[in-house]
Every structure is written in C-alpha cells, then in structure tokens.
Tab-separated table of C-alpha atoms and ligand atoms in Angstrom:
chain	number	residue	atom	x	y	z
A	6	MET	CA	-26.740	0.292	-21.112
A	7	ALA	CA	-27.350	-3.406	-20.370
A	8	GLY	CA	-24.835	-5.834	-21.672
A	9	THR	CA	-22.022	-2.802	-21.895
A	10	LYS	CA	-18.743	-3.983	-20.777
A	11	PRO	CA	-17.365	-1.910	-18.030
A	12	SER	CA	-14.279	-0.051	-18.953
A	13	TYR	CA	-11.636	1.452	-16.732
A	14	HIS	CA	-9.191	4.095	-17.368
A	15	ILE	CA	-5.984	3.742	-15.213
A	16	ALA	CA	-3.321	6.633	-14.527
A	17	SER	CA	0.049	4.776	-14.522
A	18	ILE	CA	2.926	6.320	-12.565
A	19	PRO	CA	6.036	4.169	-12.798
A	20	GLY	CA	8.023	6.582	-10.874
A	21	ASP	CA	11.711	5.797	-10.165
A	22	GLY	CA	14.096	2.752	-10.282
A	23	ILE	CA	12.510	-0.709	-10.393
A	24	GLY	CA	8.984	1.005	-10.340
A	25	ILE	CA	9.493	1.509	-13.980
A	26	GLU	CA	10.265	-2.257	-14.354
A	27	VAL	CA	7.284	-3.763	-12.273
A	28	VAL	CA	4.653	-1.469	-13.545
A	29	ALA	CA	5.574	-2.405	-17.194
A	30	ALA	CA	5.185	-5.986	-16.205
A	31	ALA	CA	1.895	-5.391	-14.342
A	32	ILE	CA	0.454	-3.651	-17.302
A	33	GLN	CA	1.201	-6.554	-19.613
A	34	VAL	CA	-0.493	-8.960	-17.131
A	35	VAL	CA	-3.587	-6.906	-16.593
A	36	GLU	CA	-4.029	-6.097	-20.274
A	37	LYS	CA	-3.592	-9.966	-21.165
A	38	LEU	CA	-6.213	-10.736	-18.352
A	39	ALA	CA	-8.787	-8.059	-19.634
A	40	LYS	CA	-8.280	-9.469	-23.303
A	41	HIS	CA	-8.499	-12.975	-22.279
A	42	LEU	CA	-11.562	-12.802	-19.981
A	43	GLY	CA	-13.351	-10.373	-22.348
A	44	THR	CA	-15.503	-9.228	-19.320
A	45	PHE	CA	-14.134	-5.715	-18.918
A	46	ASP	CA	-11.852	-3.330	-20.808
A	47	ILE	CA	-9.009	-1.364	-19.260
A	48	ASP	CA	-6.437	1.032	-20.626
A	49	PHE	CA	-3.275	2.556	-18.987
A	50	THR	CA	-2.022	6.183	-19.653
A	51	HIS	CA	1.490	6.610	-18.836
A	52	ILE	CA	2.113	9.680	-16.615
A	53	PRO	CA	5.987	10.447	-16.352
A	54	TRP	CA	6.174	11.986	-12.878
A	55	GLY	CA	9.384	10.996	-10.970
A	56	THR	CA	13.125	11.935	-10.609
A	57	ALA	CA	13.714	12.401	-14.247
A	58	TYR	CA	10.494	14.921	-14.540
A	59	TYR	CA	11.859	16.685	-11.456
A	60	LYS	CA	15.321	17.153	-13.040
A	61	GLU	CA	13.686	18.562	-16.245
A	62	HIS	CA	10.855	20.529	-14.728
A	63	GLY	CA	12.042	21.282	-11.029
A	64	ARG	CA	8.900	19.552	-9.655
A	65	TYR	CA	7.868	16.000	-9.265
A	66	VAL	CA	4.199	16.236	-10.534
A	67	SER	CA	2.622	18.660	-12.994
A	68	GLU	CA	0.859	21.755	-11.416
A	69	ASP	CA	-2.500	20.150	-12.244
A	70	ALA	CA	-1.638	16.841	-10.838
A	71	LEU	CA	-4.726	16.238	-8.653
A	72	ASP	CA	-7.073	17.126	-11.484
A	73	THR	CA	-5.112	14.901	-13.712
A	74	LEU	CA	-5.540	12.077	-11.519
A	75	ARG	CA	-9.173	12.770	-10.885
A	76	ARG	CA	-9.667	12.189	-14.572
A	77	PHE	CA	-8.991	8.289	-13.984
A	78	ASP	CA	-10.725	5.524	-12.203
A	79	ALA	CA	-7.583	4.514	-10.320
A	80	THR	CA	-3.724	4.898	-10.347
A	81	LEU	CA	-1.119	2.134	-10.645
A	82	PHE	CA	2.087	3.564	-8.976
A	83	GLY	CA	5.573	2.051	-8.909
A	84	ALA	CA	8.215	3.634	-6.673
A	85	VAL	CA	9.733	6.909	-5.701
A	86	GLY	CA	13.288	7.761	-4.617
A	87	ALA	CA	16.518	8.118	-6.319
A	88	PRO	CA	20.238	8.220	-5.013
A	89	ASP	CA	20.932	11.765	-5.950
A	90	VAL	CA	17.861	13.442	-4.657
A	91	PRO	CA	17.262	13.744	-0.728
A	92	ASP	CA	14.432	11.423	0.128
A	93	HIS	CA	12.389	13.830	1.652
A	94	ILE	CA	12.454	15.873	-1.478
A	95	SER	CA	11.318	12.877	-3.687
A	96	LEU	CA	8.830	11.510	-1.360
A	97	TRP	CA	7.004	14.799	-0.544
A	98	GLY	CA	7.324	15.728	-4.254
A	99	LEU	CA	5.628	12.805	-5.520
A	100	LEU	CA	3.900	10.270	-3.326
A	101	LEU	CA	2.756	12.552	-0.396
A	102	ALA	CA	1.865	15.140	-2.833
A	103	ILE	CA	-0.907	12.729	-3.756
A	104	ARG	CA	-1.900	10.643	-0.683
A	105	GLY	CA	-2.896	13.518	1.558
A	106	PRO	CA	-4.181	15.904	-0.964
A	107	LEU	CA	-6.538	13.350	-2.554
A	108	GLN	CA	-7.477	12.013	0.848
A	109	LEU	CA	-6.529	8.578	0.291
A	110	TYR	CA	-6.712	7.990	4.060
A	111	ALA	CA	-6.752	4.294	4.415
A	112	ASN	CA	-3.427	2.482	3.420
A	113	VAL	CA	-4.209	-1.245	3.306
A	114	ARG	CA	-1.281	-3.656	3.290
A	115	PRO	CA	-2.495	-7.409	3.384
A	116	VAL	CA	0.526	-9.711	4.295
A	117	ARG	CA	0.659	-13.441	4.130
A	118	THR	CA	3.121	-16.100	3.420
A	119	PHE	CA	3.114	-16.540	-0.258
A	120	PRO	CA	3.724	-19.608	-2.458
A	121	GLY	CA	7.662	-19.520	-3.052
A	122	THR	CA	8.194	-17.571	0.081
A	123	LYS	CA	9.290	-18.690	3.408
A	124	SER	CA	8.922	-16.985	6.670
A	125	PRO	CA	12.207	-16.758	8.597
A	126	LEU	CA	10.111	-17.395	11.963
A	127	ALA	CA	10.005	-20.778	13.409
A	128	THR	CA	6.665	-19.419	14.862
A	129	ALA	CA	5.047	-18.864	11.579
A	130	ALA	CA	4.097	-22.448	10.447
A	131	ASN	CA	0.829	-23.386	8.984
A	132	GLY	CA	-0.176	-20.086	7.695
A	133	ALA	CA	0.142	-18.245	11.069
A	134	ILE	CA	0.773	-14.995	9.124
A	135	ASP	CA	-2.357	-13.842	7.275
A	136	TRP	CA	-2.723	-10.286	8.380
A	137	VAL	CA	-4.288	-6.911	6.989
A	138	LEU	CA	-2.280	-3.937	8.163
A	139	VAL	CA	-4.329	-0.596	7.967
A	140	ARG	CA	-2.210	2.396	8.038
A	141	GLU	CA	-3.637	5.862	8.614
A	142	ASN	CA	-2.439	7.670	5.522
A	143	SER	CA	-3.359	11.394	5.579
A	144	GLU	CA	-2.105	12.796	8.832
A	145	GLY	CA	-0.339	11.967	12.164
A	146	GLU	CA	3.616	12.067	11.896
A	147	TYR	CA	3.117	12.602	8.099
A	148	SER	CA	1.208	15.898	8.432
A	149	GLY	CA	4.232	17.933	7.278
A	150	GLN	CA	4.118	20.482	10.042
A	151	GLY	CA	7.453	21.607	11.661
A	152	GLY	CA	10.325	23.707	10.841
A	153	ARG	CA	13.979	24.454	11.174
A	154	SER	CA	15.654	27.404	12.991
A	155	HIS	CA	18.784	28.712	14.521
A	156	LEU	CA	20.480	27.354	11.566
A	157	HIS	CA	24.371	26.462	11.919
A	158	GLN	CA	24.161	27.297	15.764
A	159	PRO	CA	25.149	24.546	18.096
A	160	TRP	CA	21.407	24.879	19.266
A	161	GLU	CA	20.032	24.431	15.663
A	162	THR	CA	16.657	23.394	16.118
A	163	ALA	CA	13.998	21.123	14.161
A	164	THR	CA	10.566	20.203	14.993
A	165	GLU	CA	8.430	17.764	13.497
A	166	VAL	CA	4.824	18.026	14.757
A	167	ALA	CA	2.529	14.935	14.507
A	168	ILE	CA	-1.177	16.060	14.110
A	169	PHE	CA	-4.015	13.725	15.095
A	170	THR	CA	-7.629	14.879	14.429
A	171	ARG	CA	-10.687	13.224	15.824
A	172	VAL	CA	-12.141	13.211	11.902
A	173	GLY	CA	-8.882	11.380	10.990
A	174	ILE	CA	-8.670	8.920	13.722
A	175	GLU	CA	-12.469	8.072	13.666
A	176	ARG	CA	-12.731	7.342	10.064
A	177	ILE	CA	-9.524	5.125	9.885
A	178	MET	CA	-10.811	3.353	13.014
A	179	ARG	CA	-14.166	2.662	11.379
A	180	PHE	CA	-12.441	1.471	8.178
A	181	ALA	CA	-10.325	-0.750	10.485
A	182	PHE	CA	-13.242	-2.246	12.445
A	183	GLU	CA	-15.064	-2.645	9.057
A	184	THR	CA	-12.073	-4.575	7.536
A	185	ALA	CA	-11.808	-6.827	10.635
A	186	ARG	CA	-15.503	-7.667	10.449
A	187	SER	CA	-15.149	-8.682	6.879
A	188	ARG	CA	-12.667	-11.230	7.766
A	189	PRO	CA	-13.411	-14.693	9.408
A	190	ARG	CA	-11.708	-14.220	12.596
A	191	LYS	CA	-13.150	-10.592	13.267
A	192	LEU	CA	-10.124	-9.605	15.367
A	193	LEU	CA	-8.716	-6.224	15.521
A	194	THR	CA	-5.498	-4.871	17.129
A	195	VAL	CA	-5.093	-1.067	17.797
A	196	VAL	CA	-1.418	-0.005	17.851
A	197	THR	CA	-0.370	3.013	19.545
A	198	LYS	CA	2.180	4.430	22.104
A	199	SER	CA	-0.061	5.965	24.624
A	200	ASN	CA	2.233	5.604	27.565
A	201	SER	CA	4.718	8.171	26.481
A	202	MET	CA	2.709	9.993	23.711
A	203	ARG	CA	0.089	11.429	26.136
A	204	ASN	CA	-2.088	13.562	23.689
A	205	GLY	CA	-2.436	12.160	20.264
A	206	MET	CA	-1.842	8.570	21.175
A	207	VAL	CA	-4.512	8.732	24.130
A	208	LEU	CA	-7.125	10.454	21.647
A	209	TRP	CA	-6.469	7.295	19.469
A	210	ASP	CA	-7.226	4.948	22.451
A	211	GLU	CA	-10.300	6.986	23.350
A	212	ILE	CA	-11.701	6.783	19.878
A	213	ALA	CA	-10.731	3.143	19.389
A	214	ALA	CA	-12.945	2.400	22.488
A	215	GLU	CA	-15.935	4.754	21.166
A	216	VAL	CA	-15.988	3.110	17.684
A	217	ALA	CA	-15.490	-0.317	19.183
A	218	ARG	CA	-19.190	0.190	20.717
A	219	ASP	CA	-20.517	0.029	17.099
A	220	PHE	CA	-18.883	-3.272	16.379
A	221	PRO	CA	-19.750	-5.692	19.092
A	222	ASP	CA	-19.003	-8.606	16.879
A	223	VAL	CA	-15.303	-7.454	16.515
A	224	THR	CA	-12.880	-8.564	19.216
A	225	TRP	CA	-10.323	-5.975	19.706
A	226	ASP	CA	-7.416	-5.085	21.876
A	227	LYS	CA	-4.580	-2.449	22.025
A	228	MET	CA	-0.857	-2.757	21.895
A	229	LEU	CA	1.998	-0.243	22.356
A	230	VAL	CA	3.981	-0.235	19.158
A	231	ASP	CA	7.250	-1.600	20.854
A	232	ALA	CA	5.542	-4.728	22.460
A	233	MET	CA	3.647	-5.171	19.089
A	234	THR	CA	6.978	-5.782	17.363
A	235	VAL	CA	7.650	-8.747	20.000
A	236	ARG	CA	4.221	-10.095	19.349
A	237	MET	CA	4.449	-10.094	15.599
A	238	VAL	CA	7.595	-12.229	16.132
A	239	THR	CA	6.567	-14.431	19.037
A	240	LYS	CA	2.799	-14.997	18.422
A	241	PRO	CA	2.071	-14.217	14.746
A	242	GLU	CA	-1.199	-16.306	15.016
A	243	SER	CA	-2.755	-14.157	17.563
A	244	LEU	CA	-3.025	-11.197	15.000
A	245	ASP	CA	-5.441	-10.573	12.100
A	246	THR	CA	-6.338	-6.892	11.326
A	247	ILE	CA	-3.913	-4.337	12.822
A	248	VAL	CA	-4.446	-0.487	12.604
A	249	GLY	CA	-1.990	2.288	13.705
A	250	THR	CA	-0.588	5.677	12.827
A	251	ASN	CA	1.044	6.677	9.498
A	252	LEU	CA	4.562	6.190	10.804
A	253	HIS	CA	4.040	3.245	13.128
A	254	MET	CA	2.359	1.226	10.248
A	255	ASP	CA	4.911	2.141	7.815
A	256	ILE	CA	7.433	0.567	10.042
A	257	LEU	CA	5.380	-2.343	11.041
A	258	SER	CA	4.294	-3.279	7.397
A	259	ASP	CA	8.064	-3.487	6.408
A	260	LEU	CA	8.486	-5.860	9.356
A	261	ALA	CA	5.280	-7.726	8.562
A	262	ALA	CA	6.385	-8.303	5.051
A	263	ALA	CA	9.801	-9.584	6.015
A	264	LEU	CA	8.162	-11.926	8.650
A	265	ALA	CA	6.022	-13.185	5.875
A	266	GLY	CA	8.816	-14.067	3.669
A	267	SER	CA	9.853	-10.960	1.259
A	268	ILE	CA	9.057	-7.452	0.851
A	269	GLY	CA	9.071	-8.405	-2.839
A	270	VAL	CA	5.513	-9.728	-2.835
A	271	ALA	CA	3.921	-6.964	-0.391
A	272	PRO	CA	1.211	-5.006	-2.091
A	273	SER	CA	-0.719	-1.892	-0.833
A	274	SER	CA	-3.732	0.259	-1.603
A	275	ASN	CA	-4.050	3.770	-0.909
A	276	LEU	CA	-7.761	4.225	-0.693
A	277	ASP	CA	-10.366	6.888	-0.646
A	278	PRO	CA	-13.172	4.905	1.036
A	279	THR	CA	-15.581	7.663	0.192
A	280	ARG	CA	-14.852	7.090	-3.591
A	281	LYS	CA	-14.801	10.785	-4.235
A	282	ASN	CA	-11.091	10.609	-5.477
A	283	PRO	CA	-9.655	7.657	-7.430
A	284	SER	CA	-7.535	5.318	-5.258
A	285	LEU	CA	-4.008	4.512	-5.860
A	286	PHE	CA	-2.213	0.979	-5.747
A	287	GLU	CA	1.526	0.310	-5.396
A	288	PRO	CA	4.029	-2.126	-4.026
A	289	VAL	CA	5.203	-1.490	-0.610
A	290	HIS	CA	8.748	-1.691	-1.896
A	291	GLY	CA	10.692	1.395	-2.974
A	292	SER	CA	12.904	2.155	-5.866
A	293	ALA	CA	15.733	-0.298	-5.137
A	294	PHE	CA	18.513	1.484	-7.266
A	295	ASP	CA	20.841	-1.314	-6.397
A	296	ILE	CA	19.001	-3.563	-8.756
A	297	THR	CA	17.593	-1.132	-11.291
A	298	GLY	CA	18.251	-2.136	-14.783
A	299	LYS	CA	19.246	-5.710	-14.095
A	300	GLY	CA	15.841	-7.123	-15.018
A	301	ILE	CA	15.565	-8.984	-11.854
A	302	ALA	CA	13.048	-6.927	-9.837
A	303	ASN	CA	10.166	-8.972	-8.329
A	304	PRO	CA	6.994	-7.943	-10.175
A	305	VAL	CA	4.753	-9.923	-7.753
A	306	ALA	CA	4.021	-6.971	-5.349
A	307	THR	CA	2.925	-4.944	-8.272
A	308	PHE	CA	0.778	-7.993	-9.720
A	309	TRP	CA	-0.667	-8.279	-6.463
A	310	SER	CA	-1.426	-4.400	-6.135
A	311	ALA	CA	-2.977	-4.578	-9.496
A	312	ALA	CA	-5.196	-7.391	-8.362
A	313	GLU	CA	-6.185	-5.238	-5.469
A	314	MET	CA	-6.979	-2.407	-7.868
A	315	LEU	CA	-9.204	-4.626	-9.917
A	316	SER	CA	-11.045	-5.822	-6.964
A	317	TRP	CA	-11.577	-2.277	-5.828
A	318	LEU	CA	-12.889	-1.273	-9.170
A	319	GLY	CA	-15.433	-4.100	-8.709
A	320	GLU	CA	-13.698	-6.767	-10.779
A	321	LYS	CA	-13.421	-9.374	-7.877
A	322	GLU	CA	-13.412	-12.531	-9.941
A	323	ALA	CA	-10.941	-11.201	-12.284
A	324	SER	CA	-8.840	-10.064	-9.274
A	325	LYS	CA	-9.188	-13.680	-7.816
A	326	GLN	CA	-8.112	-15.356	-11.014
A	327	LEU	CA	-5.121	-13.074	-11.389
A	328	MET	CA	-3.888	-13.937	-7.893
A	329	GLU	CA	-4.339	-17.584	-8.702
A	330	CYS	CA	-2.175	-17.203	-11.729
A	331	VAL	CA	0.504	-15.541	-9.586
A	332	GLU	CA	0.441	-18.007	-7.049
A	333	ARG	CA	0.777	-20.923	-9.329
A	334	VAL	CA	3.838	-19.304	-11.043
A	335	CYS	CA	5.582	-18.745	-7.561
A	336	ALA	CA	4.631	-22.246	-6.381
A	337	ALA	CA	6.259	-23.541	-9.521
A	338	GLY	CA	9.497	-21.906	-8.497
A	339	ILE	CA	9.463	-19.290	-11.113
A	340	VAL	CA	10.678	-16.416	-8.741
A	341	THR	CA	13.153	-13.785	-8.799
A	342	PRO	CA	16.540	-13.783	-6.963
A	343	ASP	CA	15.116	-12.054	-3.873
A	344	LEU	CA	13.129	-15.145	-3.274
A	345	GLY	CA	15.992	-17.477	-3.917
A	346	GLY	CA	15.073	-17.993	-7.623
A	347	SER	CA	16.757	-17.184	-10.791
A	348	SER	CA	14.076	-15.962	-13.004
A	349	LYS	CA	14.153	-12.432	-14.521
A	350	THR	CA	11.155	-9.951	-14.164
A	351	GLN	CA	10.079	-10.687	-17.785
A	352	GLU	CA	10.149	-14.502	-17.212
A	353	VAL	CA	8.007	-14.283	-14.147
A	354	THR	CA	5.677	-11.908	-16.288
A	355	ASP	CA	5.671	-14.414	-19.213
A	356	ALA	CA	4.925	-17.267	-16.783
A	357	VAL	CA	1.849	-15.381	-15.481
A	358	ILE	CA	0.580	-14.595	-18.947
A	359	ALA	CA	0.881	-18.172	-19.840
A	360	GLU	CA	-1.215	-19.078	-16.690
A	361	ILE	CA	-3.713	-16.497	-17.690
A	362	GLU	CA	-4.027	-17.993	-21.312
A	363	LYS	CA	-5.008	-21.358	-19.678
A	364	LEU	CA	-7.969	-19.739	-17.585
A	365	PRO	CA	-11.354	-20.763	-18.876
A	366	LYS	CA	-13.216	-18.311	-21.010
A	367	PRO	CA	-16.285	-16.808	-19.048
B	3	GGG	N1	6.106	1.927	-3.715
B	3	GGG	C1	6.432	2.698	-2.472
B	3	GGG	C2	7.410	3.668	-2.419
B	3	GGG	O1	8.079	4.011	-3.614
B	3	GGG	N2	7.821	3.937	-1.238
B	3	GGG	C3	8.813	4.959	-1.221
B	3	GGG	C4	8.758	5.409	0.470
B	3	GGG	O2	9.801	5.695	0.923
B	3	GGG	N3	7.742	5.667	1.145
B	3	GGG	C5	7.684	5.884	2.381
B	3	GGG	C6	6.278	5.970	3.072
B	3	GGG	O3	5.313	5.439	2.295
B	3	GGG	O4	6.027	6.352	4.049
C-alpha cells in the first residue's frame, strides 16, 4: 500500500560472552534510529541459542532452527564460544549450523581505518586501508568432511577434507567481481594456494579466469595466500576487494582488521545473495570471555554490522546516518579500552544515541 512504512522483523541471537553485551547495545541504537527517523519500523525477537541453551538442551540451536530463522527478515548475531566447551562443538553447533544450511555463501568483511583507531602500519597512512574481504562461506575447508580412526594408536589418524565445487566457486567469484565493480577502484585480488594445493585451488584459479571474462571493467590479479600476508603489510594501498576460501579469508580478515587498527570495530555480513534465505550480520570478533561482564566490550563492530543489515534490507540512508553517528562518537574519543579509551560499552552506546537524536527528522 502506498505510504506504508516498511517494517522489519529481526531475529537476535546474542550467543555467548560479550556477544550478549554488544547485541543489546546495537538493539538500543537501531531501535532509537528507527524511532527518530520514523521512516521504517523494526523489531527484534530474542532467540536464546548459545552455550547456556546447549547446557540445558544438549544442542546449540532448536530442532527447527532453520525454519525459525526463515520467519525473519534478517538475523543479528553476537558471538559463539565458551571456555568450558570445545570450540569445534560450539562453532559447529551454532554458527556453522546456520551459515551452510541457509546457504549464506558470501561473507563480506569491510575493513578500513576508523575514526578513533590507528593502524600499527607505517605503510597505512592516508586511508591506505580501505578493503572489502569476500570470504567463501559455505564449503572449502569448512565442509565438515573427514574423520578420526585408529584411536589411541601411535598412528591415530585424522582427515579434514576441503571440498571445492564449481557451483560454490563460481557464485562467490561472481559476487566478488560484482563487489569490486561496485567500488570506485574496480580492483579484485583472488587469493589461493594453487602451487601446493594442486586440485581445489587450481579450480579456483581457472574459474577466476573464466568469470573475469564477464567483467572486463574490473582489474584483477592472483596472490598466493602466504605472499598475500606480506602484501597486506607492505603495500596495503595496492589492494581493494579481496576474495578467497573460507579458511584463508577467516585468517586474512583477522589480519586485515588488526592492520586497520582493531578487530573491535570489524563487521561482517553473511549473505544469501539470492535472498531466498534471511542473511545474518555479526561482528568479526568472538565471545572474548576474558572481558565478559566487565561492561567494556567494544560495541562498534556490532553497530557497523547492524548498519550493514539495514543497508541490505534497503534502508541505505538510515545505514549511512547510523555510521556517521558512530564515526562522530569514535572521532570524539568516546571509545572502549581496546581502542585506548576509558569508556564503557553503555557510554559509547549512549553517545551514539545522543548523536542519533541530533539527526534532522526526514
Ligand atoms: N561473531 C563471530 C564469532 O563468534 N566467531 C566465532 C568463531 O570462532 N568463528 C570462526 C569462523 O567464523 O570461522
């Protein structure tokens, strides 16, 4: 109906550790933004999946988890991981039980030096770090294939099989070329390890060359993952959009966030570009039990993830305004201890809310 405000229903899964604190902060901020602008409605439904749920129910998510999430427009996720549960149980129980089955195959991780953060690199002056890392998010080293045998023998054996499919590679490659094309520099670097990994990684190289033919306006090159770590440090200005496998980009995106200044501000989007399933947005950081409950978790990565969520839902102007508010707060030095400040999570949140209140009403 003409004139009807869009209304978004969001599943919120705070998960574990500081995930609970930063998601609560982001909900306050997004609700305030929606109320202040008045151009869209948004509501959050709390879903209690995580380690506490696991201890009570013996599983990290409910049996109908995928159908539950499909009832929402998007998911805002916090973090998973607890000191008293093996990491592979918690990660596969929660996050990986969603990403692959919902085919959220494109994990997008923008990285840039943010107001209030400082790159440790002498090479990163003048905004040299402004990258988008695209992580294949549904297969590869995270396919879950493998096994253990010969238990307790000296020759105890474990296999971890990486699976790369033409469909999986081609769709992430197209997504990465499109992402590169949408950015001013139209520059893509494809990361593999096709010297030693002579099957799957060679297929990546071949498909990159095939897909590139459909994007003549995008300049692209290839890097081996080991050499890529050196280039990220020594020539950050030579990079823009970067695509690679699930594991390679998991590692490189942590490096990228640290090089830009802090993992505490790094966001990520787990997208189903076909939009058949709702996408999931989360900070790159984990549950950080060392600071859980101290009220000092940096909420900025989750604010930025929430802004990416708004943009994905179609609220591009609201997303931009939210980021401007967050940047003003960080530039004013209202930042948590990981960025060298002394503000608490709630103080940063309150400061962003105060900035939102100053925004002109549309
Ligand atoms: N908010 C992100 C999070 O909780 N990550 C936990 C983790 O260990 N992730 C590993 C991965 O994404 O591969």
